[in-house]
Coordinates of C-alpha atoms in Angstrom, one line a residue:
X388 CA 194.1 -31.6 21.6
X389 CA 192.2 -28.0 22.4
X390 CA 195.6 -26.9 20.9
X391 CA 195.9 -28.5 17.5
X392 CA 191.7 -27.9 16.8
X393 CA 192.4 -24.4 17.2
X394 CA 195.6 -24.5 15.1
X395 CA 193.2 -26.5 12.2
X396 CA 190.1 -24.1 12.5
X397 CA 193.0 -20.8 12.1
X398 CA 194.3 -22.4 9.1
X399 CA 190.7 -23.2 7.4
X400 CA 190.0 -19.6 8.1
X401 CA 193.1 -18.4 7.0
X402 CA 193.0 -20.3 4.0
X403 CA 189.9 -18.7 3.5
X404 CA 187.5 -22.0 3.1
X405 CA 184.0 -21.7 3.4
X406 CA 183.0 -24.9 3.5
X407 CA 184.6 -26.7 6.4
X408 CA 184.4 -30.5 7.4
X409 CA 181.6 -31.6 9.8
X410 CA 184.2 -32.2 12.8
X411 CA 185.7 -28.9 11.9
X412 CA 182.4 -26.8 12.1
X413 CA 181.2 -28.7 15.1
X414 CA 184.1 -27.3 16.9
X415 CA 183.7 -23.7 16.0
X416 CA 179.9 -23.9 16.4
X417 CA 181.0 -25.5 19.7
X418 CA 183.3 -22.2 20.9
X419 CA 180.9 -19.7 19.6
X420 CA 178.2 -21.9 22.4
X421 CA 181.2 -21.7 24.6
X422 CA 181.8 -17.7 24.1
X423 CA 178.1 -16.7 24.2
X424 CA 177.4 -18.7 27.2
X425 CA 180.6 -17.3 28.9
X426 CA 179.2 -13.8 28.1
X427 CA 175.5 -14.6 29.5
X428 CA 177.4 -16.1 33.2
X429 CA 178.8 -12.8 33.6
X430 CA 175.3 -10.9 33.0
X431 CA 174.0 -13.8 35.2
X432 CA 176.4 -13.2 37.8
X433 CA 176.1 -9.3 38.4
X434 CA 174.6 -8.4 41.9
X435 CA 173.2 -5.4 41.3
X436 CA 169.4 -5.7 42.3
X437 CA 168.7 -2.0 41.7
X438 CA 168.1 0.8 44.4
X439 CA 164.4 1.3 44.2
X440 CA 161.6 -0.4 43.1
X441 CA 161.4 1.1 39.6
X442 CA 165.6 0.5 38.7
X443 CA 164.4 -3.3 40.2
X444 CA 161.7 -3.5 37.8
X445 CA 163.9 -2.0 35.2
X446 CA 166.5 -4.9 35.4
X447 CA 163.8 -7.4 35.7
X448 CA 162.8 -6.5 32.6
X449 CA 166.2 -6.7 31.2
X450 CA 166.6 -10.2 32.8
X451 CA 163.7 -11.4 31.4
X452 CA 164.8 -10.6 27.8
X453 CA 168.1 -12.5 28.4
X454 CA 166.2 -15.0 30.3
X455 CA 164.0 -15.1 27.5
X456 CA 167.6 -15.5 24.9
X457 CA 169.0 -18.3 27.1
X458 CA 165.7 -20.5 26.3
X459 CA 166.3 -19.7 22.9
X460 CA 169.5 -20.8 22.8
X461 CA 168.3 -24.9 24.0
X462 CA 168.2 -25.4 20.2
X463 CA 171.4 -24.5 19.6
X464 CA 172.6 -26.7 22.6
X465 CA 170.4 -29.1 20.6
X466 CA 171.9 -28.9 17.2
X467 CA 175.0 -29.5 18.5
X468 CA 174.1 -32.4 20.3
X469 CA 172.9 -33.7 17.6
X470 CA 175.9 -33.1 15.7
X471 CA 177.7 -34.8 17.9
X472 CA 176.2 -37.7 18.2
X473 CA 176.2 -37.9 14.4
X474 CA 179.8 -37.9 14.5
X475 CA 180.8 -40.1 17.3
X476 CA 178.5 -42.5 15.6
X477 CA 180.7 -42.6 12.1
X478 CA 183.6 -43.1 14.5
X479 CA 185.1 -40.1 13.4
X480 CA 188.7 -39.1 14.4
X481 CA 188.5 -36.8 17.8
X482 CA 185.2 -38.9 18.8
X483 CA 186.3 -38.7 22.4
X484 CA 186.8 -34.8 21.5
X485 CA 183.5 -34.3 20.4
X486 CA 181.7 -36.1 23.5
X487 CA 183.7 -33.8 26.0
X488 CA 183.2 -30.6 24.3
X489 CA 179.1 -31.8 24.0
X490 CA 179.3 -33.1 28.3
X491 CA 181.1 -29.4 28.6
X492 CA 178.5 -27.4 26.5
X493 CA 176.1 -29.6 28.0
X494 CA 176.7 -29.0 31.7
X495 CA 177.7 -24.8 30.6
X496 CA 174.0 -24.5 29.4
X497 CA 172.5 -26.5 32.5
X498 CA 174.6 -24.2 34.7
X499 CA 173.8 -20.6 32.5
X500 CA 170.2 -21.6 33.0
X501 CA 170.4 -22.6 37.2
X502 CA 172.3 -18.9 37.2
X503 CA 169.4 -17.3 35.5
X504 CA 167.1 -18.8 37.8
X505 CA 169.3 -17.8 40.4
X506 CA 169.5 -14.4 39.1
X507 CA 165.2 -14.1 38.7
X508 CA 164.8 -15.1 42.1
X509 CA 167.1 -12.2 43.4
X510 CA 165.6 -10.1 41.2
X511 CA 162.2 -11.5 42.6
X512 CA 163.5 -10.8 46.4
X513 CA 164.2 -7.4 45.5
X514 CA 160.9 -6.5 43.9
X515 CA 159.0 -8.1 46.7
X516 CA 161.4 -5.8 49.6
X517 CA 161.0 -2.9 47.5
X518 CA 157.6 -3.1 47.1
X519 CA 157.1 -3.8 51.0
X520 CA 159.4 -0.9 51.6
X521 CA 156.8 1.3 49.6
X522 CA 154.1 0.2 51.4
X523 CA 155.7 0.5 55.0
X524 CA 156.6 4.0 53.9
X525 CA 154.2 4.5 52.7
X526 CA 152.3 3.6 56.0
X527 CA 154.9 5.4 57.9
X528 CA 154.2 8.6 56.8
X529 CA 150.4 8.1 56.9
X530 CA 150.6 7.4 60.2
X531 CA 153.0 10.3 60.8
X532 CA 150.2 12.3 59.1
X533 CA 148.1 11.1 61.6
X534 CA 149.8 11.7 64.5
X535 CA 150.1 14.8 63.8
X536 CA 145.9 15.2 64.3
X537 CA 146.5 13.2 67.0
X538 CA 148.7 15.4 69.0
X539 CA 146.1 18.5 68.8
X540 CA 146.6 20.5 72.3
X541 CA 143.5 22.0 71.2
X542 CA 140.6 21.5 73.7
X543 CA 137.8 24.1 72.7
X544 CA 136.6 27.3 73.6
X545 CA 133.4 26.6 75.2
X546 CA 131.1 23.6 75.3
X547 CA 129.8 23.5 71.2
X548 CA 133.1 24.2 70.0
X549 CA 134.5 20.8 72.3
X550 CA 131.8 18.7 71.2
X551 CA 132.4 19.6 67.3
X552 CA 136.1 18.9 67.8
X553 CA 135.0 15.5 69.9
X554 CA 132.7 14.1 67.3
X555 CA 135.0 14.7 64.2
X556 CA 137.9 13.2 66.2
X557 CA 135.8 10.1 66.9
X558 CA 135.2 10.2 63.3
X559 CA 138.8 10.2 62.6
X560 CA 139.7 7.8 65.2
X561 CA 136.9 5.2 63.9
X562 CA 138.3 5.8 60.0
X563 CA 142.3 5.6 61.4
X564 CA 141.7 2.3 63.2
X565 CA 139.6 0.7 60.4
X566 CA 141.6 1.8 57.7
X567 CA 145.0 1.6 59.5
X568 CA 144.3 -1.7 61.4
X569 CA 144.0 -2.9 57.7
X570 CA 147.0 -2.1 56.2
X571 CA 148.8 -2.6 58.8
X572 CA 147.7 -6.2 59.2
X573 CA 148.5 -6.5 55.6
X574 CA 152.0 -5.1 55.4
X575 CA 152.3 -7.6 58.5
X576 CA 151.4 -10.3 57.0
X577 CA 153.5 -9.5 53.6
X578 CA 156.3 -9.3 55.9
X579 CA 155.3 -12.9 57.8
X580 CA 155.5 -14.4 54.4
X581 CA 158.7 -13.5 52.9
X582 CA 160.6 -14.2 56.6
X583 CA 159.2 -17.5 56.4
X584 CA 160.1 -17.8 52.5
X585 CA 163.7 -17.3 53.9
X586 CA 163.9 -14.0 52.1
X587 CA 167.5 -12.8 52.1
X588 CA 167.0 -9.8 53.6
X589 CA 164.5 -11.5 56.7
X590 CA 166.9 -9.5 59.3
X591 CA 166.1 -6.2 57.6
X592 CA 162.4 -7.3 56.8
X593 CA 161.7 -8.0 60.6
X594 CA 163.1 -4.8 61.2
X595 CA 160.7 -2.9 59.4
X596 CA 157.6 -4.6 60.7
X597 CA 158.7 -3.9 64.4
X598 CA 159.5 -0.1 63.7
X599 CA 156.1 -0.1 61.6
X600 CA 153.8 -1.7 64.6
X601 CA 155.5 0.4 67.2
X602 CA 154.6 3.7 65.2
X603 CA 151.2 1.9 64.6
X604 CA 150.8 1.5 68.9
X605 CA 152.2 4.9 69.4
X606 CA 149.6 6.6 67.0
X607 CA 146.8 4.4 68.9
X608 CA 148.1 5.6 72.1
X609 CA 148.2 9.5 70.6
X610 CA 144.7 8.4 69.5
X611 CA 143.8 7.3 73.4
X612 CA 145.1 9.9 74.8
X613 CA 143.0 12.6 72.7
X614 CA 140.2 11.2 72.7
X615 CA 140.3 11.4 76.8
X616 CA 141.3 14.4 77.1
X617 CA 138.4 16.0 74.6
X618 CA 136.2 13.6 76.8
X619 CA 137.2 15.6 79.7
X620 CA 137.0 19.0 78.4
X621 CA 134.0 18.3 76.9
X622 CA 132.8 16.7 80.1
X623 CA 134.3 20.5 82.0
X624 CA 133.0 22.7 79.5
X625 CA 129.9 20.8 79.2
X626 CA 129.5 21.8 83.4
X627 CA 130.2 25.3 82.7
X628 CA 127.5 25.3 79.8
X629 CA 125.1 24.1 82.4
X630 CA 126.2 26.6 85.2
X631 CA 125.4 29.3 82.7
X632 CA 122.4 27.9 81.5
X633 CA 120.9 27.3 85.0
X634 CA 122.3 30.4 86.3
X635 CA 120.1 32.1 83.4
X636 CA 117.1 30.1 84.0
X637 CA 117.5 31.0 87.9
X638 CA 117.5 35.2 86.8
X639 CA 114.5 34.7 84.9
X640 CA 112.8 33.1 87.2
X641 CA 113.7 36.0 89.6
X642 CA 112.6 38.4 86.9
X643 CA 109.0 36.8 86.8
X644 CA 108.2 37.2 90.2
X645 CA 105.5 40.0 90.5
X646 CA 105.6 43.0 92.8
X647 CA 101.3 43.0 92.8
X648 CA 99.9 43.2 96.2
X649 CA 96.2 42.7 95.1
X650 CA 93.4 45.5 96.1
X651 CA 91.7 43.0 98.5
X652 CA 91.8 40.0 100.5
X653 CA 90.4 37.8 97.4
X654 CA 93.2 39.4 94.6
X655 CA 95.9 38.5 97.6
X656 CA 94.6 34.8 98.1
X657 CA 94.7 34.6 94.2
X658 CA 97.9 36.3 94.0
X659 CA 99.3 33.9 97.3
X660 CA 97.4 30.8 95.5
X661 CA 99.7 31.5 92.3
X662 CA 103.1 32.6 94.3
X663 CA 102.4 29.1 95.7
X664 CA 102.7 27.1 92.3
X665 CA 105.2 29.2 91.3
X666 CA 107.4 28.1 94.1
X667 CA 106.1 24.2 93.2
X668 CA 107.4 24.9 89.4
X669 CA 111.0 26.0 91.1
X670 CA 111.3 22.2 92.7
X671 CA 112.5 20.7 88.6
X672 CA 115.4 24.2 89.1
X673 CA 116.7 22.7 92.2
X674 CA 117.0 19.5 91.1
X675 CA 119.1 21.2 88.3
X676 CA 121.4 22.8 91.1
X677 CA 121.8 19.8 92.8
X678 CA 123.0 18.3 89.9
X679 CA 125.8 21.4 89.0
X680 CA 127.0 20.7 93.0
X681 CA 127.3 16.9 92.4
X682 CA 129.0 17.6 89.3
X683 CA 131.3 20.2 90.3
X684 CA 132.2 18.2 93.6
X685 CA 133.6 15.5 90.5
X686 CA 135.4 17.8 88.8
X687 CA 137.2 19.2 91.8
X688 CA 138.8 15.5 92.2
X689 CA 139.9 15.8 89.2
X690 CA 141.2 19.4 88.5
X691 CA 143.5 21.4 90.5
X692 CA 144.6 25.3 90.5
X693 CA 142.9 27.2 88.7
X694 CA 141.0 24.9 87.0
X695 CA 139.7 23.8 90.4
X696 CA 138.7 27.4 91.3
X697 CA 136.8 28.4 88.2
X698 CA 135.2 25.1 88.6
X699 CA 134.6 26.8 92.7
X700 CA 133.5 30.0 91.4
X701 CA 131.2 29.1 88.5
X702 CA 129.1 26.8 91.4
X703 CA 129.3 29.3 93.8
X704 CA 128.2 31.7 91.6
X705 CA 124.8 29.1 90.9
X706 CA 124.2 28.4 94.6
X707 CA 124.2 32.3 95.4
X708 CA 121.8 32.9 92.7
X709 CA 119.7 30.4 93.8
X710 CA 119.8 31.5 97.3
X711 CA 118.7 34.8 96.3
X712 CA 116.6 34.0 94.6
X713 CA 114.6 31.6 97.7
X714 CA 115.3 35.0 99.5
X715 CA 113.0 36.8 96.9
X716 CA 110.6 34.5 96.9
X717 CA 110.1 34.1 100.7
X718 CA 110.0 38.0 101.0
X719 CA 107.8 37.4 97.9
X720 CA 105.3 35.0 100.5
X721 CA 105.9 37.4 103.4
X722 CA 104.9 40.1 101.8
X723 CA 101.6 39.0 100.3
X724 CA 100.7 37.3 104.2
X725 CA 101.3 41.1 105.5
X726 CA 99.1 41.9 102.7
X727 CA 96.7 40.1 103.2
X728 CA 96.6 40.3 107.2
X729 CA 96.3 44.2 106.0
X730 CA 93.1 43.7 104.3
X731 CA 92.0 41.7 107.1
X732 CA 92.4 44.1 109.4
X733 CA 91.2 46.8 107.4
X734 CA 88.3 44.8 107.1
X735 CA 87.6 44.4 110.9
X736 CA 88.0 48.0 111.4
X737 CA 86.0 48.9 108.8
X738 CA 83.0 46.5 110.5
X739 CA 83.8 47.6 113.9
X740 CA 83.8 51.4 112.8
X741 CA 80.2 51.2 110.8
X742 CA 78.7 49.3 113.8
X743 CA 79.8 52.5 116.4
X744 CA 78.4 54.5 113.9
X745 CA 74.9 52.6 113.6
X746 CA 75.2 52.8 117.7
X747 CA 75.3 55.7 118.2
X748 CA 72.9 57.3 115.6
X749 CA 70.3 54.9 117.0
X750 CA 71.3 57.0 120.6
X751 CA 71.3 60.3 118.8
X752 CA 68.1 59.6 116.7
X753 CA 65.9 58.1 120.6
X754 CA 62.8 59.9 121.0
X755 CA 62.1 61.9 124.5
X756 CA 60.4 60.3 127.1
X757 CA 56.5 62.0 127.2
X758 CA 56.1 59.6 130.8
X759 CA 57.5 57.7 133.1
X760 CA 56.7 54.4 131.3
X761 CA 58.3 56.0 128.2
X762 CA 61.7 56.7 130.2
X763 CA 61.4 53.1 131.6
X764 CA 61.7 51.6 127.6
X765 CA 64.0 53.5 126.9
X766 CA 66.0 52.8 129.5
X767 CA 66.0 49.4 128.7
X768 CA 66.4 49.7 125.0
X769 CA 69.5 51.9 126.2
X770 CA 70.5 49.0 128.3
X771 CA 70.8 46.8 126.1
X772 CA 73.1 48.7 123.5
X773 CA 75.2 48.7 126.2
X774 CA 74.9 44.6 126.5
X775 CA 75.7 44.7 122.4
X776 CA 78.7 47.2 123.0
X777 CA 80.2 44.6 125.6
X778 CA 79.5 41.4 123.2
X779 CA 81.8 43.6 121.0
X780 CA 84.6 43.6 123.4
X781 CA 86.2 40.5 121.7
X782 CA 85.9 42.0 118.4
X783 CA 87.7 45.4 119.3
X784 CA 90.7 43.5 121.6
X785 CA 90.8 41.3 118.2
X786 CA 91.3 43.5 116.1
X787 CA 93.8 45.9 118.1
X788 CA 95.5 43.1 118.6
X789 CA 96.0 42.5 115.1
X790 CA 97.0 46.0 114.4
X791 CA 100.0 45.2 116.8
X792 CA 101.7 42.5 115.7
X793 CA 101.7 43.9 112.4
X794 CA 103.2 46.9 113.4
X795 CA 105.7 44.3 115.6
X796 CA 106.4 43.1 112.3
X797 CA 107.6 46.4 110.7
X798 CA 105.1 45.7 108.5
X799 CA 105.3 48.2 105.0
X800 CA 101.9 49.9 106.0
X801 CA 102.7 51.1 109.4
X802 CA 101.3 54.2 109.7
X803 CA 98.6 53.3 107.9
X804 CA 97.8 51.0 110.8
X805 CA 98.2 53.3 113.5
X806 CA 96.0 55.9 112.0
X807 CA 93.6 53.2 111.7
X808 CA 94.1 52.2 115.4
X809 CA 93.6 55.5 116.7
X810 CA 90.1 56.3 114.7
X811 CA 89.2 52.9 116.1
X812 CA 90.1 53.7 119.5
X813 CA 88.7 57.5 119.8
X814 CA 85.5 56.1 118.1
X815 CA 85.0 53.7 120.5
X816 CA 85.7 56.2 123.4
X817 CA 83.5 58.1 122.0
X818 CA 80.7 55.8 121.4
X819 CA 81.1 54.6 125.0
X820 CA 81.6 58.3 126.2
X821 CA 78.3 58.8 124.0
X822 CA 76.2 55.9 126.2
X823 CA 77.0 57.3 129.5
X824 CA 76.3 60.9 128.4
X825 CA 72.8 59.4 127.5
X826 CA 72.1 57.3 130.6
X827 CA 72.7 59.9 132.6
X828 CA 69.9 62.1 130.4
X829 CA 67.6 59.3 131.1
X830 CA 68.0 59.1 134.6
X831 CA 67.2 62.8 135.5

């Protein structure tokens, strides 16, 4: 039957006739469907889905316009079922002709149509993996940028330079875990979604996410591991900032304490009064060196080598200086007590010394005796200097006694002393000498 149509239609056209009979156009209307829709299958049927998202979008856009043609074309399939049925209903010749060429166009254009869909959704899976392929590489080589921060060996040079380097790497860790944490959960859940859709590609898709949330953990781990170990240099450098800071506090305390003596026992008590507060006001220091030994013992369970030893040295170096400088200050206190035991003494001799004196010019100044009642008073009155000159025993053993243990103590003024003790000494020998030279005037 397909046969002889064709051999009519040839001969209509070869004869050149324009107007054809109903049954005759229907026919070559119906093989020009049948040719244009064979065409559209094989555009349908391509699998090419591009190789990146633009050549994707590119294609979609082509689909769409043939898409777009294939829609169109219903009122063709239309007219041509409504030819039909126009001519199976005047009982034409070929009626059963006609109704299988319309069920074959019929089922042609139902078919182009389920491959265009077919075609759109492909198109559709490839746009959606391309575009999550942007975004995971996207992802992938911000997090590579990160890492990259992240894996910093650099620790600081001393304790400001650490902390600067801490803070803006908290900074970053804060803005890579907010802003990360975000997109990754995002590309995630694009991901969740088009497995679940049954995406073609789901193997490939699953893929991705797993390599994308293990370079997402490993940068979190970088970002762990940085921020510990600035914790801990800061935490080292930090130690040695207060090592040098105390150490420096410790030398200027050294540096304030005075060399004054004082010029007499009130200056010293003043000046021992005030070494006294100064050694109160050194209490808030120690506390400060306590704290550099607690600290450095914590350190040195966590550092070895030469790390450890620095650590060693830079507290050693603290506790000396400190010890010094409780040396100076107890030579400090020792000194100012010889001081003022100095004045003390001087003062004692000086007493003792003007008191001979006023002894013996009252013997040197006596007036002679005119009677024997007048050698009788002053007898007596000479009597009893020598009762004053014993009272003064204690006094004089005092004060020699004095003048020995300082000189026991090596004390600074030494010869000072002695001169002292031997004016004391040969003035008292000679006051006494001076008595008995007298008594024995008297009794003659």
């Amino acid at each position: 039957m397909a046969l002889v149509l064709s051999t009519m239609l040839q001969q209509q056209q070869h004869l050149g006739r324009i107007d054809k009979p109903p049954r005759l156009q229907y026919f070559f209307d119906a093989t020009e469907a049948e040719s244009w829709m064979s065409e559209q299958e094989l555009y349908m049927m391509v699998e090419d889905r591009g190789k990146d998202e633009i050549s994707a979008q590119n294609l979609m856009k082509k689909h769409a316009s043939l898409e777009q043609s294939v829609e169109d074309y219903a009122a063709t399939i239309r007219q041509l079922g409504e030819t039909a049925r126009h001519l199976t209903s005047e009982q034409h010749p070929y009626v059963d002709a006609v109704s299988l060429k319309q069920s074959q166009l019929d089922k042609l254009y139902a078919g182009l149509k389920d491959l265009a869909g077919e075609r759109r959704a492909r198109l559709d899976e490839a746009l959606q993996l391309f575009t999550l392929n942007r975004e995971v590489d996207d992802l992938e080589q911000w997090i590579a940028e990160r890492e990259l921060v992240a894996v910093s060996q650099e620790l600081g040079q001393d304790y400001d330079h650490v902390t600067l380097l801490w803070e803006r790497f908290k900074e970053f860790a804060q803005d890579t875990a907010a802003v990360g944490g975000e997109r990754v959960a995002k590309a995630n859940g694009i991901a969740d979604d088009l497995i679940h859709a049954g995406h073609s590609d789901a193997a490939l898709i699953a893929e991705w996410k797993d390599n994308l949330n293990e370079s997402w953990q490993d940068l979190l781990e970088l970002i762990d591991t940085r921020t510990q170990m600035l914790a801990a240099s800061r935490e080292l450098h930090k130690f040695f900032h207060d090592c040098k800071d105390v150490l420096g506090r410790i030398l200027e305390k050294q540096h304030g304490v005075s060399d004054e003596l004082g010029r007499d026992a009130g200056s010293v008590s003043a000046l021992q009064r005030k070494h006294n507060n100064f050694i109160q006001d050194l209490m808030t220091l120690y506390s400060q060196v306590q704290q550099i030994q607690e600290e450095s013992a914590k350190l040195q369970a966590s550092y070895a080598g030469d790390k450890a030893k620095e650590i060693t040295n830079r507290e050693h170096e603290v506790l000396a200086a400190w010890a010094n400088l409780q040396g100076v200050c107890e030579a400090r206190k020792a000194k100012l007590a010889d001081t003022g035991d100095l004045f003390k003494f001087f003062n004692m001799v000086r007493t003792l010394m003007l008191w001979m004196e006023d002894v013996v010019r009252q013997m040197n100044t006596s007036e002679k005796p005119r009677d024997v009642s007048g050698v009788e008073l002053l007898m007596n009155n000479h009597q009893s200097l020598k009762a004053e000159i014993d009272t003064r025993e204690d006094n004089f053993a005092a004060c020699v006694s004095l003048g020995r243990e300082l000189l026991a103590r090596n004390h600074y003024a030494a010869q000072d002393i002695t001169d002292r003790l031997v004016q004391l000494t040969n003035s008292r020998n000679a006051l006494l000498h001076r008595w008995e030279e007298r008594w024995e005037n008297l009794q003659l």
